[in-house]
Structures are given as C-alpha cells and as structure tokens.
PDB file of C-alpha atoms in Angstrom:
ATOM      1  CA  ASP H   1      50.307  66.981  42.291  1.00 88.00           C
ATOM      2  CA  SER H   2      50.160  64.988  45.605  1.00 92.00           C
ATOM      3  CA  LEU H   3      53.259  62.575  44.287  1.00 95.00           C
ATOM      4  CA  TYR H   4      55.230  65.668  43.930  1.00 97.00           C
ATOM      5  CA  VAL H   5      54.582  67.255  47.525  1.00 95.00           C
ATOM      6  CA  ASN H   6      54.573  63.779  49.082  1.00 94.00           C
ATOM      7  CA  ALA H   7      58.188  63.014  47.756  1.00 97.00           C
ATOM      8  CA  MET H   8      59.389  66.449  48.467  1.00 97.00           C
ATOM      9  CA  MET H   9      58.422  66.290  52.125  1.00 95.00           C
ATOM     10  CA  ASP H  10      60.374  63.272  52.454  1.00 95.00           C
ATOM     11  CA  VAL H  11      63.424  65.105  50.769  1.00 97.00           C
ATOM     12  CA  LEU H  12      63.074  67.889  52.853  1.00 96.00           C
ATOM     13  CA  LYS H  13      61.996  66.679  56.148  1.00 94.00           C
ATOM     14  CA  PHE H  14      60.250  69.663  56.403  1.00 90.00           C
ATOM     15  CA  PHE H  15      57.646  68.599  58.703  1.00 90.00           C
ATOM     16  CA  SER H  16      58.062  66.420  61.758  1.00 88.00           C
ATOM     17  CA  GLU H  17      56.083  63.141  61.435  1.00 87.00           C
ATOM     18  CA  ASP H  18      53.373  63.980  63.852  1.00 86.00           C
ATOM     19  CA  GLU H  19      53.023  67.392  62.092  1.00 87.00           C
ATOM     20  CA  ARG H  20      53.156  66.229  58.382  1.00 88.00           C
ATOM     21  CA  PRO H  21      50.129  67.051  56.737  1.00 88.00           C
ATOM     22  CA  VAL H  22      48.028  64.322  54.911  1.00 86.00           C
ATOM     23  CA  VAL H  23      48.167  64.957  51.313  1.00 87.00           C
ATOM     24  CA  LEU H  24      45.260  63.601  49.138  1.00 82.00           C
ATOM     25  CA  SER H  25      45.187  63.555  45.354  1.00 82.00           C
ATOM     26  CA  SER H  26      41.657  65.009  43.980  1.00 81.00           C
ATOM     27  CA  GLN H  27      42.269  63.888  40.334  1.00 76.00           C
ATOM     28  CA  GLY H  28      41.967  67.378  38.946  1.00 79.00           C
ATOM     29  CA  ALA H  29      40.885  70.780  40.545  1.00 79.00           C
ATOM     30  CA  SER H  30      37.353  70.557  39.844  1.00 80.00           C
ATOM     31  CA  SER H  31      36.800  67.789  42.183  1.00 87.00           C
ATOM     32  CA  ILE H  32      38.620  69.315  45.055  1.00 87.00           C
ATOM     33  CA  GLN H  33      35.391  70.804  46.243  1.00 87.00           C
ATOM     34  CA  ASN H  34      33.628  67.424  46.775  1.00 89.00           C
ATOM     35  CA  ILE H  35      36.581  66.252  49.143  1.00 90.00           C
ATOM     36  CA  ALA H  36      36.519  69.700  50.761  1.00 89.00           C
ATOM     37  CA  ALA H  37      32.869  69.140  51.586  1.00 90.00           C
ATOM     38  CA  ILE H  38      33.792  65.900  53.093  1.00 92.00           C
ATOM     39  CA  PHE H  39      36.224  67.197  55.334  1.00 89.00           C
ATOM     40  CA  VAL H  40      33.868  70.163  56.173  1.00 89.00           C
ATOM     41  CA  GLY H  41      31.051  67.498  57.164  1.00 92.00           C
ATOM     42  CA  TRP H  42      33.423  65.636  59.334  1.00 93.00           C
ATOM     43  CA  GLY H  43      34.767  68.817  60.976  1.00 88.00           C
ATOM     44  CA  VAL H  44      38.318  68.577  59.602  1.00 86.00           C
ATOM     45  CA  PRO H  45      40.436  71.551  58.700  1.00 84.00           C
ATOM     46  CA  PHE H  46      41.717  71.382  55.148  1.00 86.00           C
ATOM     47  CA  CYS H  47      43.673  73.217  52.734  1.00 88.00           C
ATOM     48  CA  ALA H  48      43.188  73.323  48.920  1.00 90.00           C
ATOM     49  CA  LEU H  49      46.404  73.312  47.288  1.00 92.00           C
ATOM     50  CA  LEU H  50      46.056  74.259  43.935  1.00 93.00           C
ATOM     51  CA  ASP H  51      47.937  75.234  40.526  1.00 94.00           C
ATOM     52  CA  ARG H  52      47.623  78.799  39.640  1.00 95.00           C
ATOM     53  CA  ASP H  53      46.282  78.297  36.215  1.00 94.00           C
ATOM     54  CA  ASP H  54      42.762  78.508  34.793  1.00 94.00           C
ATOM     55  CA  SER H  55      41.552  75.168  36.322  1.00 92.00           C
ATOM     56  CA  GLY H  56      43.069  76.131  39.712  1.00 92.00           C
ATOM     57  CA  LYS H  57      41.767  79.701  39.588  1.00 94.00           C
ATOM     58  CA  ALA H  58      38.459  78.181  38.569  1.00 93.00           C
ATOM     59  CA  ALA H  59      38.271  75.775  41.410  1.00 91.00           C
ATOM     60  CA  ALA H  60      39.590  78.393  43.776  1.00 92.00           C
ATOM     61  CA  LYS H  61      36.417  80.508  42.994  1.00 93.00           C
ATOM     62  CA  VAL H  62      34.161  77.758  43.957  1.00 92.00           C
ATOM     63  CA  ILE H  63      35.897  76.771  47.176  1.00 92.00           C
ATOM     64  CA  LYS H  64      35.989  80.420  48.120  1.00 92.00           C
ATOM     65  CA  GLU H  65      32.216  80.637  47.310  1.00 92.00           C
ATOM     66  CA  ARG H  66      31.367  77.325  49.468  1.00 90.00           C
ATOM     67  CA  PHE H  67      33.982  77.362  52.054  1.00 88.00           C
ATOM     68  CA  GLY H  68      35.807  80.725  52.231  1.00 82.00           C
ATOM     69  CA  GLU H  69      39.328  82.058  51.094  1.00 75.00           C
ATOM     70  CA  ASP H  70      41.126  80.840  54.058  1.00 81.00           C
ATOM     71  CA  CYS H  71      41.385  77.487  52.824  1.00 87.00           C
ATOM     72  CA  ILE H  72      43.117  77.938  49.462  1.00 91.00           C
ATOM     73  CA  LEU H  73      46.853  77.753  48.750  1.00 92.00           C
ATOM     74  CA  PHE H  74      48.542  78.400  45.265  1.00 94.00           C
ATOM     75  CA  VAL H  75      51.583  76.293  44.439  1.00 94.00           C
ATOM     76  CA  SER H  76      53.023  79.731  43.211  1.00 92.00           C
ATOM     77  CA  LYS H  77      52.686  83.443  43.511  1.00 91.00           C
ATOM     78  CA  THR H  78      53.376  83.559  39.722  1.00 93.00           C
ATOM     79  CA  ASP H  79      50.186  83.597  37.311  1.00 95.00           C
ATOM     80  CA  GLY H  80      49.964  80.595  35.288  1.00 95.00           C
ATOM     81  CA  GLU H  81      52.467  78.410  37.355  1.00 95.00           C
ATOM     82  CA  VAL H  82      51.720  74.695  38.116  1.00 96.00           C
ATOM     83  CA  ILE H  83      53.393  72.591  40.177  1.00 96.00           C
ATOM     84  CA  GLU H  84      55.342  70.912  37.695  1.00 96.00           C
ATOM     85  CA  ASN H  85      57.061  74.516  37.431  1.00 96.00           C
ATOM     86  CA  LEU H  86      58.614  74.097  40.507  1.00 97.00           C
ATOM     87  CA  ILE H  87      60.503  71.076  39.162  1.00 98.00           C
ATOM     88  CA  ALA H  88      64.123  72.169  37.820  1.00 98.00           C
ATOM     89  CA  ASP H  89      64.764  70.986  34.108  1.00 97.00           C
ATOM     90  CA  GLU H  90      67.758  69.259  35.217  1.00 97.00           C
ATOM     91  CA  ASP H  91      65.552  67.103  37.680  1.00 98.00           C
ATOM     92  CA  VAL H  92      63.057  66.615  34.747  1.00 97.00           C
ATOM     93  CA  SER H  93      65.882  65.085  32.436  1.00 96.00           C
ATOM     94  CA  ALA H  94      67.591  63.177  35.493  1.00 97.00           C
ATOM     95  CA  THR H  95      64.318  61.383  36.028  1.00 97.00           C
ATOM     96  CA  CYS H  96      63.509  60.844  32.218  1.00 96.00           C
ATOM     97  CA  PRO H  97      63.315  56.932  31.372  1.00 95.00           C
ATOM     98  CA  ASP H  98      66.311  55.659  29.386  1.00 94.00           C
ATOM     99  CA  GLY H  99      65.537  55.534  25.784  1.00 95.00           C
ATOM    100  CA  MET H 100      62.594  57.904  26.118  1.00 95.00           C
ATOM    101  CA  ASP H 101      62.338  61.144  24.118  1.00 96.00           C
ATOM    102  CA  ILE H 102      62.629  64.033  26.701  1.00 95.00           C
ATOM    103  CA  ARG H 103      59.969  66.032  24.861  1.00 94.00           C
ATOM    104  CA  GLN H 104      57.415  63.107  25.117  1.00 96.00           C
ATOM    105  CA  PHE H 105      58.118  62.805  29.001  1.00 96.00           C
ATOM    106  CA  ARG H 106      57.776  66.502  29.523  1.00 94.00           C
ATOM    107  CA  ASN H 107      54.298  65.989  28.104  1.00 94.00           C
ATOM    108  CA  SER H 108      53.135  63.070  30.148  1.00 95.00           C
ATOM    109  CA  LYS H 109      52.308  64.872  33.634  1.00 93.00           C
ATOM    110  CA  THR H 110      51.508  61.554  35.198  1.00 93.00           C
ATOM    111  CA  LEU H 111      54.674  59.703  34.073  1.00 96.00           C
ATOM    112  CA  ARG H 112      56.906  62.666  35.063  1.00 97.00           C
ATOM    113  CA  ALA H 113      55.140  62.897  38.717  1.00 96.00           C
ATOM    114  CA  GLU H 114      55.386  59.035  39.121  1.00 97.00           C
ATOM    115  CA  ARG H 115      59.156  58.818  37.985  1.00 97.00           C
ATOM    116  CA  PHE H 116      60.054  61.793  40.378  1.00 98.00           C
ATOM    117  CA  ALA H 117      58.529  60.243  43.236  1.00 97.00           C
ATOM    118  CA  ALA H 118      60.293  56.849  42.652  1.00 97.00           C
ATOM    119  CA  ALA H 119      63.461  58.282  42.205  1.00 98.00           C
ATOM    120  CA  VAL H 120      62.943  60.138  45.331  1.00 98.00           C
ATOM    121  CA  GLY H 121      61.807  56.494  47.021  1.00 97.00           C
ATOM    122  CA  GLU H 122      65.089  55.076  45.555  1.00 97.00           C
ATOM    123  CA  GLY H 123      67.320  57.698  47.415  1.00 97.00           C
ATOM    124  CA  TRP H 124      67.660  60.533  44.511  1.00 98.00           C
ATOM    125  CA  ARG H 125      68.152  63.894  45.608  1.00 98.00           C
ATOM    126  CA  PRO H 126      66.463  66.646  43.555  1.00 98.00           C
ATOM    127  CA  SER H 127      68.344  69.835  42.751  1.00 98.00           C
ATOM    128  CA  LYS H 128      68.811  72.776  44.991  1.00 98.00           C
ATOM    129  CA  LYS H 129      66.538  74.739  42.767  1.00 98.00           C
ATOM    130  CA  THR H 130      63.580  72.033  43.222  1.00 98.00           C
ATOM    131  CA  CYS H 131      64.529  71.952  47.010  1.00 98.00           C
ATOM    132  CA  ASP H 132      64.135  76.033  47.262  1.00 97.00           C
ATOM    133  CA  ALA H 133      61.062  76.073  45.457  1.00 97.00           C
ATOM    134  CA  PHE H 134      59.202  73.436  47.426  1.00 97.00           C
ATOM    135  CA  ASP H 135      60.837  74.885  50.718  1.00 97.00           C
ATOM    136  CA  GLU H 136      59.055  78.135  49.683  1.00 96.00           C
ATOM    137  CA  LEU H 137      55.605  76.165  49.100  1.00 95.00           C
ATOM    138  CA  PHE H 138      56.024  74.462  52.301  1.00 95.00           C
ATOM    139  CA  ASN H 139      56.660  77.759  54.161  1.00 94.00           C
ATOM    140  CA  CYS H 140      53.350  78.810  52.947  1.00 93.00           C
ATOM    141  CA  LEU H 141      51.712  75.790  53.999  1.00 92.00           C
ATOM    142  CA  GLU H 142      53.339  75.535  57.518  1.00 92.00           C
ATOM    143  CA  ALA H 143      52.180  79.304  58.096  1.00 91.00           C
ATOM    144  CA  TYR H 144      48.543  78.287  57.078  1.00 89.00           C
ATOM    145  CA  LEU H 145      48.869  75.252  59.398  1.00 87.00           C
ATOM    146  CA  ASN H 146      49.807  77.534  62.223  1.00 88.00           C
ATOM    147  CA  ARG H 147      46.743  79.705  61.511  1.00 86.00           C
ATOM    148  CA  ILE H 148      44.177  77.156  61.616  1.00 81.00           C
ATOM    149  CA  ASN H 149      45.714  75.347  64.781  1.00 79.00           C
ATOM    150  CA  GLU H 150      45.764  78.656  66.617  1.00 81.00           C
ATOM    151  CA  SER H 151      41.929  79.439  65.895  1.00 70.00           C
TER     152      SER H 151
END
C-alpha cells in the first residue's frame, strides 16, 4: 500500500515537501500495531492507514484498544474496499507488463504496486479516476494531520 500512496503523493503533489507525511509499510495489517507501539514510545504521532477489509478492520480494533480511535484512517468509506480499488482498471491495464496475462497481473498485488510505482517514477500519469480517488484519501489524511498538529 505504501508504494501506491507514495507514488500518488508524487503525482498529485498534494503535500509540500516539508509537510509530506512519511509512509511506512508494515507488511500486513496485523503488524501495524508493532510499528505504532514504537511511535508511541518515541512520542511521535502516527496514523494507521488501513484497507476496509476484514484484516484492516481487525487491525483497527486492536489499534483502537491499544492507542485510541483517532489514529485510524481507512483507505475508503466503502466496506470491503482495499487500496487496490482506488486504482482505475485502465491504470491496471496500462501498467501490466507486456506479454503477461492481465488476470494473472490483477491477482499479483505486489507486482501491481511495484509496476504502478515504477511507471509513476518514469513519468507516467494515472487516470483522472485514480487521481480523484487518491485526492479524496489525501484530503482525509490532511484533515487528520491538521487535527494532530493543533493538539
């Protein structure tokens, strides 16, 4: 998920360089609580960005119990959605390696994210649909960051 978020921050230039949040990968929703514990120990504010699937909701429950609800942000307001749902079908097709079956590509979450990030790094621009979806996500993230900066 961090590959998509970082790539789209580059595309949209939503945050200025000095305000851009650091996005770390946790290698799965269930391990976010471990990273969160380190941040809490260091006194660093954090936000857990989670898919709204079963794994994300389970992680949100644990994080809420340990650290409070204010540090949870889901990638979508729609139940069951994951970050990959924010990527338009045309963008998935555009980043599919030549000669690879598109169905196989769609089933490889890691390869899809890597190809998407690499394409953005090479100057490719995702569709308006993808940009709009991430713009909405970044607006929510910005509101969260503003809240924690005010407190």
